[in-house]
PDB file of C-alpha atoms in Angstrom:
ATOM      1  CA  UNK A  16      49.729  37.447 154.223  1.00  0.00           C
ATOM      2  CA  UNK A  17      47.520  40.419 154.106  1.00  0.00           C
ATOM      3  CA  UNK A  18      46.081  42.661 151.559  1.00  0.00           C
ATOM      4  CA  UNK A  19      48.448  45.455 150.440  1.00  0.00           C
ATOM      5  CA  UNK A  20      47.721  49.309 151.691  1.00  0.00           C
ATOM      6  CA  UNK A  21      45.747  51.005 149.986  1.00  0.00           C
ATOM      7  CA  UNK A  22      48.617  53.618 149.382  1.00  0.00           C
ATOM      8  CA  UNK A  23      50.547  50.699 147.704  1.00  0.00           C
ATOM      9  CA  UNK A  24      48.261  50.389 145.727  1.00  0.00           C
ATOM     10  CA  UNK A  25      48.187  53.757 144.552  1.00  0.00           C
ATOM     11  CA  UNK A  26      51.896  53.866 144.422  1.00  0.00           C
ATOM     12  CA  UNK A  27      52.231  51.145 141.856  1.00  0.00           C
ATOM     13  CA  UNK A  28      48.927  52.701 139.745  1.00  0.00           C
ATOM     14  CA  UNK A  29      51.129  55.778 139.406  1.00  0.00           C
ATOM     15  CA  UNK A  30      54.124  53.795 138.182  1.00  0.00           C
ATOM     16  CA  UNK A  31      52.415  51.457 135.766  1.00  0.00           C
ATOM     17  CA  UNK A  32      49.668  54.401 134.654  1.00  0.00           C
ATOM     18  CA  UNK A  33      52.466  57.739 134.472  1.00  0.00           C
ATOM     19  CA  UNK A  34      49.632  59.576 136.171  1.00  0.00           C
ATOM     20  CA  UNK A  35      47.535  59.598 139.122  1.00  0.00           C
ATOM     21  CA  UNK A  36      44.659  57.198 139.340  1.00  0.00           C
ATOM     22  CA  UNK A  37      41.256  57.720 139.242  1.00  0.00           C
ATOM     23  CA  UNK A  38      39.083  56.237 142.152  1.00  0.00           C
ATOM     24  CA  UNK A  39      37.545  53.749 139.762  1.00  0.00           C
ATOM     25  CA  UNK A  40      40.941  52.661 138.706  1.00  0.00           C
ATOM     26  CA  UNK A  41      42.107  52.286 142.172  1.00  0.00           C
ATOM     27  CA  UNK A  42      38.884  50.501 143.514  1.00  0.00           C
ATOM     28  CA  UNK A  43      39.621  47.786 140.053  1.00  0.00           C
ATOM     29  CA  UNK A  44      43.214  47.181 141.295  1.00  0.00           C
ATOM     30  CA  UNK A  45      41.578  46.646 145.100  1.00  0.00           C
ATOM     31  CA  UNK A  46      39.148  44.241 143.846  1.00  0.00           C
ATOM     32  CA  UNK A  47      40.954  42.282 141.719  1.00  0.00           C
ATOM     33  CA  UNK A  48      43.690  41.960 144.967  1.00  0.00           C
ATOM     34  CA  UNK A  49      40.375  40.589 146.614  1.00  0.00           C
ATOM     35  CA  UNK A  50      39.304  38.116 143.863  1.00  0.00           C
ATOM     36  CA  UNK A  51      42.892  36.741 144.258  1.00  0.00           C
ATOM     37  CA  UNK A  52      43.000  36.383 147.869  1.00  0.00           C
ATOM     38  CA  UNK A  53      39.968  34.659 147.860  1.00  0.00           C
ATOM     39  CA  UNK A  54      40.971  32.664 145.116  1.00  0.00           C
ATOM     40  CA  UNK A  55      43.924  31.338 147.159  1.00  0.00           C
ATOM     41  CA  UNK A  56      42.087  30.647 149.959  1.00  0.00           C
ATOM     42  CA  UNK A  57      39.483  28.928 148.157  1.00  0.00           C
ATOM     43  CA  UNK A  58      42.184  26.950 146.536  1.00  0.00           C
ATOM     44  CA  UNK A  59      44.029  26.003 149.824  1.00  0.00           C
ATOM     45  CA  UNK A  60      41.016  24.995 151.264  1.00  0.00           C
ATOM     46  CA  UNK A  61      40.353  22.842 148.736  1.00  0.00           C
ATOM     47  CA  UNK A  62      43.704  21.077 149.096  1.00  0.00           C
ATOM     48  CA  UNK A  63      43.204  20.476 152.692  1.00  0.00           C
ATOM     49  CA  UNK A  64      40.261  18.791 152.103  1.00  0.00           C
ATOM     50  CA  UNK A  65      41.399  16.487 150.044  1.00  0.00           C
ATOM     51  CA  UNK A  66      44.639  16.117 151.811  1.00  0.00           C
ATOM     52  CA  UNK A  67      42.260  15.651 155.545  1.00  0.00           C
ATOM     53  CA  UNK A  68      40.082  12.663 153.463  1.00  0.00           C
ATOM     54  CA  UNK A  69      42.656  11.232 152.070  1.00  0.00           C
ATOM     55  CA  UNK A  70      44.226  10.788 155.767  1.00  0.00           C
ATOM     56  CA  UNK A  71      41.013   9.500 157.210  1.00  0.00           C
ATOM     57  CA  UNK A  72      40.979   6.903 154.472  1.00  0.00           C
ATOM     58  CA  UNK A  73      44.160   5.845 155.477  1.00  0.00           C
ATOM     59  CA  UNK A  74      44.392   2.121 157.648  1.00  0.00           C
ATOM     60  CA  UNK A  75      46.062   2.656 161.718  1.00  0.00           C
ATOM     61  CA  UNK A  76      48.869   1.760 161.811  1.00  0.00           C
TER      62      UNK A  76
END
């Protein structure tokens, strides 16, 4: 899953806003797309870890 276009972007800022966005507003709306991505990544990441120690500890069987 990939970040949207930036012209989706702008399409839902006119929607929600009623006008067209300034360049600051659009760059927010970018950025805080970012901040989640990376918070879901970080996030899975974090659960594979977990998930790969809690293998390791497991006994053969």
């Amino acid at each position: 899953m990939g970040i949207e276009l930036k012209e989706d972007t702008l399409a839902k800022l006119r929607q929600q806003l009623g006008r067209e966005p300034t360049e600051a507003e659009v760059r927010a709306a970018r950025d805080e797309l970012l901040r989640r991505h990376y918070a879901t990544m970080l996030a899975t990441e974090m659960m594979m870890r977990d998930e790969a120690e809690e293998f390791s500890r497991r006994p053969p069987k």
